[in-house]
Amino acid sequence: MGKLIEFQNVKKDYQNQTVINDLNLTVDEGELFVLVGASGSGKTTTLKMINRLEELTSGKIFIKDVDISNVSKRELRQNIGYVLQQIALFPTMTVAENIAVIPEMKGMAKKQIDEITDELLNEAGLEPTDYRDRFPQELSGGEQQRVGILRAMAAQPQMILMDEPFSALDPLSRQQLQKLVLKIHAKYHNTIVFVTHDMNEAIKLGDRIGVMKKGELLQVDTPLEIAQNPKDKFVRDFFNASLAKDIYDVYISRVGLIQGYLKDRPNVTEDMIKQLDSQLTLRDVFAVLKDFEYISVVEDTKVLGYLNRQQIISYLSQHEKD
Ligand SMILES: Nc1ncnc2c1ncn2[C@@H]1O[C@H](COP(=O)(O)OP(=O)(O)OP(=O)(O)O)[C@@H](O)[C@H]1O
Ligand SMILES: [Mg+2]
């Protein structure tokens, strides 16, 4: 996969204040890239420069090697889905009509739009026959947010920008929508740039994470790299602050055997726990179990438990097939 988005020495000033300073970043095609950072660190500004809702002060942004300042905003945005914290669905349009807006603008055939709409609604757990003809006010907040995500995806844009799309939701809806994003991403391989201030969310979702502080990117790495080799104290503290839960897990793969962290079990130390990748063979797993006492098992976002050597065998026998 080649690179899709490239920031080159991007700087953004508002009045006399520099809010993005010499940003260099490449996002690959098909990647789910998460920008994480505290409030005011410049995440939204970075995102908005990609679809030119904000213009750069200096530097360049390329999409597929084309300098976006040479592309009309209209054309640029046709290929970029955008999802915000408060999704504004069109209130007088049904769910299906809302989803169809951009595909219609792009001239997609009605039959194809209907097919995609139903497919996406199914994907999101919204039974099409039940939800297609409802109006936004007949949906819960979480359902509206779901439809907003589907709407951004329906035209199969080159990339989707998501700015804290779940932060107004309760934890359960939030988890479900995180799963939806992962599912959709795994199925359609869209390039997604996802902004959050929540490191846990970043770790769950990101193929790679960029940690921002005061307009600078401190570290860009996989969740695992950030967990194991934080570049500086800020990144480490930011990461550790997200260990607030008593059980914390680092997601290396979406479903699989993953490194865990136990806070309230002093008898289990970090070096007794091993991270694994879901692609590993059974033999690899057993090789690991020679040297490590525990493996934590995570499915989607839920910690199923911690297994020792004996237990791992029965776990694997149950999960090998899927
Ligand atoms: N239109 C504007 N005019 C002046 N300053 C702005 C403008 N928009 C943003 N800023 C400033 O730029 C900085 C970065 O803002 P930005 O919205 O990118 O942060 P953020 O990381 O998205 O924060 P949050 O997590 O709160 O959404 C902040 O200091 C903010 O006050
Ligand atoms: Mg923001």
Short mmCIF file of C-alpha atoms and ligand atoms in Angstrom, two decimals:
data_model
loop_
_atom_site.label_atom_id
_atom_site.label_comp_id
_atom_site.label_asym_id
_atom_site.label_seq_id
_atom_site.Cartn_x
_atom_site.Cartn_y
_atom_site.Cartn_z
CA MET A 1 0.00 0.00 0.00
CA GLY A 2 1.33 3.37 -0.96
CA LYS A 3 1.02 6.59 0.90
CA LEU A 4 -2.23 8.46 0.56
CA ILE A 5 -1.81 11.62 2.62
CA GLU A 6 1.42 13.46 3.16
CA PHE A 7 2.00 16.52 5.29
CA GLN A 8 5.22 18.35 4.49
CA ASN A 9 6.43 20.98 6.94
CA VAL A 10 2.91 22.12 7.61
CA LYS A 11 2.43 25.15 9.77
CA LYS A 12 -0.81 26.80 10.82
CA ASP A 13 -1.18 30.13 12.54
CA TYR A 14 -4.35 31.66 13.84
CA GLN A 15 -3.78 35.39 14.19
CA ASN A 16 -0.34 35.48 15.81
CA GLN A 17 -0.52 32.10 17.47
CA THR A 18 1.14 29.07 15.89
CA VAL A 19 -1.10 26.06 16.53
CA ILE A 20 0.59 23.57 14.19
CA ASN A 21 4.31 23.70 13.94
CA ASP A 22 6.26 21.98 11.18
CA LEU A 23 4.09 18.91 10.91
CA ASN A 24 5.43 16.03 8.85
CA LEU A 25 3.29 12.94 8.56
CA THR A 26 2.42 10.25 6.08
CA VAL A 27 -0.77 8.21 6.22
CA ASP A 28 -0.84 5.08 4.10
CA GLU A 29 -3.64 3.89 1.92
CA GLY A 30 -5.99 1.61 3.82
CA GLU A 31 -4.61 2.64 7.16
CA LEU A 32 -6.65 3.47 10.24
CA PHE A 33 -4.58 6.28 11.62
CA VAL A 34 -5.44 7.82 14.98
CA LEU A 35 -4.39 11.27 16.10
CA VAL A 36 -4.49 11.52 19.86
CA GLY A 37 -3.70 14.43 22.13
CA ALA A 38 -5.03 16.72 24.80
CA SER A 39 -7.56 19.44 24.14
CA GLY A 40 -6.10 22.26 22.09
CA SER A 41 -3.17 20.21 20.80
CA GLY A 42 -4.22 20.79 17.19
CA LYS A 43 -5.98 17.57 16.19
CA THR A 44 -9.06 19.16 14.66
CA THR A 45 -6.97 21.76 12.89
CA THR A 46 -4.81 19.01 11.41
CA LEU A 47 -7.87 17.13 10.20
CA LYS A 48 -9.52 20.22 8.75
CA MET A 49 -6.46 21.06 6.72
CA ILE A 50 -6.87 17.76 4.87
CA ASN A 51 -10.25 18.72 3.46
CA ARG A 52 -9.37 22.41 3.37
CA LEU A 53 -11.85 23.53 5.95
CA GLU A 54 -8.73 25.29 7.19
CA GLU A 55 -5.98 26.54 4.91
CA LEU A 56 -2.32 26.06 5.74
CA THR A 57 -0.11 28.96 6.68
CA SER A 58 2.89 27.27 5.09
CA GLY A 59 4.03 23.84 3.94
CA LYS A 60 2.13 21.43 1.75
CA ILE A 61 -0.33 18.59 1.95
CA PHE A 62 -0.44 15.98 -0.78
CA ILE A 63 -3.09 13.40 -1.48
CA LYS A 64 -1.78 10.73 -3.80
CA ASP A 65 1.09 13.05 -4.64
CA VAL A 66 -1.24 15.85 -5.70
CA ASP A 67 -0.85 19.13 -3.83
CA ILE A 68 -4.34 19.75 -2.47
CA SER A 69 -4.02 23.49 -2.86
CA ASN A 70 -4.29 22.80 -6.59
CA VAL A 71 -7.55 20.88 -6.24
CA SER A 72 -10.91 22.63 -5.94
CA LYS A 73 -12.48 22.29 -2.52
CA ARG A 74 -15.56 20.77 -4.04
CA GLU A 75 -13.65 18.06 -5.87
CA LEU A 76 -11.43 17.43 -2.86
CA ARG A 77 -14.37 16.97 -0.49
CA GLN A 78 -16.20 14.64 -2.84
CA ASN A 79 -13.52 12.10 -2.05
CA ILE A 80 -13.39 12.70 1.66
CA GLY A 81 -16.02 11.57 4.14
CA TYR A 82 -16.25 13.65 7.29
CA VAL A 83 -17.76 12.57 10.60
CA LEU A 84 -18.06 14.90 13.56
CA GLN A 85 -18.94 14.54 17.22
CA GLN A 86 -22.47 15.77 16.62
CA ILE A 87 -23.58 14.33 13.36
CA ALA A 88 -26.23 16.46 11.76
CA LEU A 89 -28.46 14.20 9.76
CA PHE A 90 -30.93 15.98 7.52
CA PRO A 91 -34.04 16.01 9.72
CA THR A 92 -36.60 15.88 6.92
CA MET A 93 -34.94 12.96 5.16
CA THR A 94 -35.23 9.30 6.07
CA VAL A 95 -32.24 7.20 7.06
CA ALA A 96 -31.94 5.83 3.51
CA GLU A 97 -32.24 9.28 1.97
CA ASN A 98 -29.57 10.61 4.30
CA ILE A 99 -27.21 7.82 3.32
CA ALA A 100 -27.96 8.38 -0.38
CA VAL A 101 -27.09 12.08 -0.47
CA ILE A 102 -23.45 11.83 -1.46
CA PRO A 103 -23.76 8.77 -3.74
CA GLU A 104 -26.53 10.63 -5.61
CA MET A 105 -24.38 13.72 -5.89
CA LYS A 106 -21.71 11.54 -7.40
CA GLY A 107 -24.18 10.13 -9.90
CA MET A 108 -24.32 6.57 -8.59
CA ALA A 109 -27.20 4.49 -9.96
CA LYS A 110 -30.26 4.19 -7.72
CA LYS A 111 -30.15 0.41 -7.63
CA GLN A 112 -26.53 0.45 -6.51
CA ILE A 113 -27.29 3.06 -3.86
CA ASP A 114 -30.13 0.91 -2.49
CA GLU A 115 -27.87 -2.11 -2.35
CA ILE A 116 -25.07 -0.26 -0.58
CA THR A 117 -27.52 1.32 1.86
CA ASP A 118 -28.93 -2.04 2.90
CA GLU A 119 -25.51 -3.61 3.09
CA LEU A 120 -24.21 -0.84 5.34
CA LEU A 121 -27.30 -0.83 7.55
CA ASN A 122 -26.87 -4.55 8.05
CA GLU A 123 -23.21 -4.05 8.80
CA ALA A 124 -24.16 -1.53 11.49
CA GLY A 125 -26.77 -3.81 13.03
CA LEU A 126 -29.66 -1.64 11.86
CA GLU A 127 -32.12 -3.99 10.18
CA PRO A 128 -32.84 -2.26 6.83
CA THR A 129 -36.56 -3.05 6.72
CA ASP A 130 -36.92 -1.53 10.15
CA TYR A 131 -34.59 1.46 9.84
CA ARG A 132 -34.47 2.48 6.19
CA ASP A 133 -37.56 4.69 6.29
CA ARG A 134 -37.24 6.16 9.74
CA PHE A 135 -36.50 9.81 10.31
CA PRO A 136 -33.52 10.96 12.41
CA GLN A 137 -35.72 12.01 15.34
CA GLU A 138 -36.95 8.43 15.52
CA LEU A 139 -33.42 7.19 16.29
CA SER A 140 -31.37 7.16 19.47
CA GLY A 141 -28.23 9.26 19.62
CA GLY A 142 -26.06 6.20 19.04
CA GLU A 143 -28.15 5.13 16.08
CA GLN A 144 -27.95 8.58 14.56
CA GLN A 145 -24.19 8.49 14.96
CA ARG A 146 -24.15 5.11 13.24
CA VAL A 147 -26.13 6.45 10.31
CA GLY A 148 -23.74 9.39 10.14
CA ILE A 149 -20.83 7.01 9.78
CA LEU A 150 -22.66 5.03 7.10
CA ARG A 151 -23.48 8.25 5.29
CA ALA A 152 -19.82 9.20 5.22
CA MET A 153 -18.97 5.79 3.83
CA ALA A 154 -21.72 5.24 1.33
CA ALA A 155 -19.98 6.85 -1.60
CA GLN A 156 -16.81 4.86 -0.85
CA PRO A 157 -14.66 7.95 -0.47
CA GLN A 158 -10.91 7.77 -0.76
CA MET A 159 -10.69 8.55 2.93
CA ILE A 160 -12.84 9.28 5.94
CA LEU A 161 -11.96 11.87 8.54
CA MET A 162 -13.50 11.32 11.96
CA ASP A 163 -13.27 13.98 14.63
CA GLU A 164 -14.13 12.58 18.08
CA PRO A 165 -17.19 10.90 16.60
CA PHE A 166 -18.09 8.97 19.74
CA SER A 167 -17.19 11.32 22.55
CA ALA A 168 -20.80 12.34 23.21
CA LEU A 169 -21.97 8.74 23.59
CA ASP A 170 -22.36 6.49 26.60
CA PRO A 171 -19.62 3.88 27.06
CA LEU A 172 -21.65 1.01 25.63
CA SER A 173 -22.68 2.82 22.44
CA ARG A 174 -19.15 4.00 22.15
CA GLN A 175 -17.81 0.46 22.29
CA GLN A 176 -20.33 -0.70 19.73
CA LEU A 177 -19.39 2.08 17.37
CA GLN A 178 -15.70 1.40 17.82
CA LYS A 179 -16.45 -2.15 16.79
CA LEU A 180 -18.42 -0.91 13.82
CA VAL A 181 -15.51 1.22 12.66
CA LEU A 182 -13.12 -1.71 12.98
CA LYS A 183 -15.52 -3.99 11.15
CA ILE A 184 -16.11 -1.55 8.34
CA HIS A 185 -12.43 -0.83 8.07
CA ALA A 186 -11.57 -4.52 7.92
CA LYS A 187 -14.17 -5.07 5.23
CA TYR A 188 -13.73 -2.04 2.99
CA HIS A 189 -10.12 -1.07 3.75
CA ASN A 190 -10.91 2.62 3.74
CA THR A 191 -8.24 5.02 4.82
CA ILE A 192 -9.46 6.56 8.04
CA VAL A 193 -7.95 9.41 10.02
CA PHE A 194 -9.56 9.30 13.43
CA VAL A 195 -9.15 11.99 16.08
CA THR A 196 -9.62 11.34 19.77
CA HIS A 197 -8.32 12.61 23.09
CA ASP A 198 -8.75 9.14 24.56
CA MET A 199 -5.66 6.95 24.45
CA ASN A 200 -7.70 3.82 25.09
CA GLU A 201 -9.77 4.52 22.02
CA ALA A 202 -6.62 5.22 20.04
CA ILE A 203 -5.11 1.91 21.04
CA LYS A 204 -8.25 -0.03 20.23
CA LEU A 205 -8.63 1.47 16.80
CA GLY A 206 -5.30 2.56 15.47
CA ASP A 207 -3.04 0.71 13.11
CA ARG A 208 -0.75 3.57 14.00
CA ILE A 209 -1.15 6.40 16.45
CA GLY A 210 0.20 9.92 16.26
CA VAL A 211 0.54 11.58 19.66
CA MET A 212 0.15 15.35 19.50
CA LYS A 213 1.10 17.98 22.00
CA LYS A 214 0.82 21.73 21.46
CA GLY A 215 0.87 21.53 17.70
CA GLU A 216 3.66 18.99 17.43
CA LEU A 217 3.65 15.31 16.68
CA LEU A 218 5.69 13.74 19.44
CA GLN A 219 5.55 10.17 18.25
CA VAL A 220 4.01 8.22 15.41
CA ASP A 221 4.03 4.49 15.94
CA THR A 222 1.97 1.35 16.32
CA PRO A 223 0.07 1.03 19.61
CA LEU A 224 2.50 -1.62 20.71
CA GLU A 225 5.56 0.52 20.00
CA ILE A 226 4.02 3.40 21.91
CA ALA A 227 3.24 1.13 24.82
CA GLN A 228 6.69 -0.40 24.91
CA ASN A 229 8.89 2.43 23.73
CA PRO A 230 7.31 5.78 24.47
CA LYS A 231 9.59 8.44 23.06
CA ASP A 232 9.47 10.71 26.05
CA LYS A 233 7.89 11.29 29.41
CA PHE A 234 4.82 13.01 27.98
CA VAL A 235 3.96 10.07 25.76
CA ARG A 236 4.61 7.63 28.56
CA ASP A 237 2.48 9.56 31.05
CA PHE A 238 -0.28 10.03 28.52
CA PHE A 239 -0.25 6.35 27.84
CA ASN A 240 -0.12 5.37 31.49
CA ALA A 241 -2.97 7.72 32.34
CA SER A 242 -5.11 5.51 30.18
CA LEU A 243 -4.34 2.56 32.44
CA ALA A 244 -7.06 3.75 34.73
CA LYS A 245 -9.00 0.56 34.27
CA ASP A 246 -7.85 -2.24 36.55
CA ILE A 247 -7.28 -4.49 33.63
CA TYR A 248 -5.67 -2.91 30.67
CA ASP A 249 -4.87 -4.44 27.38
CA VAL A 250 -2.81 -3.48 24.46
CA TYR A 251 -4.50 -4.36 21.25
CA ILE A 252 -2.09 -5.75 18.76
CA SER A 253 -4.71 -7.38 16.67
CA ARG A 254 -8.45 -7.10 16.65
CA VAL A 255 -9.18 -10.56 17.85
CA GLY A 256 -6.53 -12.67 19.33
CA LEU A 257 -4.13 -13.26 22.07
CA ILE A 258 -2.81 -10.11 23.41
CA GLN A 259 -0.56 -8.73 26.04
CA GLY A 260 -2.31 -7.81 29.20
CA TYR A 261 -1.58 -5.69 32.15
CA LEU A 262 -2.74 -6.59 35.61
CA LYS A 263 -2.73 -3.81 38.11
CA ASP A 264 -4.15 -5.39 41.21
CA ARG A 265 -2.38 -8.69 40.98
CA PRO A 266 1.09 -8.08 42.29
CA ASN A 267 1.96 -11.73 41.84
CA VAL A 268 1.71 -11.33 38.10
CA THR A 269 4.46 -9.16 36.74
CA GLU A 270 4.83 -7.73 33.30
CA ASP A 271 7.53 -10.14 32.25
CA MET A 272 5.24 -13.06 32.97
CA ILE A 273 2.78 -11.90 30.35
CA LYS A 274 3.44 -12.22 26.68
CA GLN A 275 1.90 -10.42 23.78
CA LEU A 276 0.90 -12.54 20.84
CA ASP A 277 -0.38 -11.90 17.42
CA SER A 278 -3.49 -13.64 16.17
CA GLN A 279 -1.60 -14.92 13.12
CA LEU A 280 0.64 -17.08 15.25
CA THR A 281 0.47 -20.81 14.93
CA LEU A 282 -0.21 -23.08 17.84
CA ARG A 283 3.42 -24.01 17.88
CA ASP A 284 4.38 -20.37 18.36
CA VAL A 285 1.91 -20.12 21.20
CA PHE A 286 3.38 -23.10 22.95
CA ALA A 287 6.88 -21.80 22.43
CA VAL A 288 5.82 -18.64 24.19
CA LEU A 289 4.18 -20.55 27.00
CA LYS A 290 7.50 -22.16 27.80
CA ASP A 291 8.70 -18.83 29.08
CA PHE A 292 5.59 -16.95 30.11
CA GLU A 293 3.04 -17.72 32.75
CA TYR A 294 0.04 -15.87 31.40
CA ILE A 295 -1.57 -14.70 28.21
CA SER A 296 -4.49 -12.35 28.25
CA VAL A 297 -7.20 -13.06 25.77
CA VAL A 298 -9.10 -10.25 24.15
CA GLU A 299 -11.93 -10.54 21.73
CA ASP A 300 -13.00 -7.32 20.11
CA THR A 301 -12.77 -4.92 23.00
CA LYS A 302 -13.59 -7.30 25.77
CA VAL A 303 -11.05 -9.00 27.97
CA LEU A 304 -12.12 -12.60 28.15
CA GLY A 305 -9.64 -13.43 30.81
CA TYR A 306 -6.16 -14.46 31.68
CA LEU A 307 -5.04 -17.93 30.85
CA ASN A 308 -2.26 -20.07 32.10
CA ARG A 309 -0.62 -22.88 30.18
CA GLN A 310 -3.30 -25.46 30.84
CA GLN A 311 -6.16 -23.13 30.13
CA ILE A 312 -4.69 -21.91 26.89
CA ILE A 313 -5.16 -25.32 25.34
CA SER A 314 -8.88 -25.37 25.88
CA TYR A 315 -9.15 -21.74 24.77
CA LEU A 316 -7.40 -22.48 21.51
CA SER A 317 -9.49 -25.54 20.86
CA GLN A 318 -12.58 -23.37 21.11
CA HIS A 319 -11.36 -20.48 19.02
CA GLU A 320 -9.11 -22.00 16.40
CA LYS A 321 -11.93 -22.51 13.92
CA ASP A 322 -12.97 -18.84 13.66
N1 LIG B 1 -10.67 29.53 14.31
C1 LIG B 1 -9.73 29.67 15.25
N2 LIG B 1 -9.21 30.86 15.57
C2 LIG B 1 -8.25 31.00 16.49
N3 LIG B 1 -7.72 29.97 17.18
C3 LIG B 1 -8.19 28.75 16.92
C4 LIG B 1 -9.21 28.52 15.95
N4 LIG B 1 -9.48 27.19 15.90
C5 LIG B 1 -8.66 26.61 16.80
N5 LIG B 1 -7.88 27.55 17.41
C6 LIG B 1 -6.84 27.26 18.42
O1 LIG B 1 -5.94 26.32 17.87
C7 LIG B 1 -5.50 25.40 18.85
C8 LIG B 1 -5.77 23.99 18.35
O2 LIG B 1 -7.16 23.80 18.23
P1 LIG B 1 -7.81 22.43 17.75
O3 LIG B 1 -9.24 22.66 17.62
O4 LIG B 1 -7.07 21.96 16.57
O5 LIG B 1 -7.47 21.48 18.98
P2 LIG B 1 -7.94 19.99 19.29
O6 LIG B 1 -6.69 19.22 19.52
O7 LIG B 1 -8.87 19.53 18.25
O8 LIG B 1 -8.70 20.16 20.67
P3 LIG B 1 -10.02 19.44 21.24
O9 LIG B 1 -9.57 18.10 21.77
O10 LIG B 1 -10.46 20.34 22.36
O11 LIG B 1 -11.03 19.35 20.14
C9 LIG B 1 -6.24 25.76 20.12
O12 LIG B 1 -5.37 26.50 20.92
C10 LIG B 1 -7.40 26.62 19.66
O13 LIG B 1 -7.75 27.57 20.62
MG MG B 2 -10.91 19.03 18.25
#
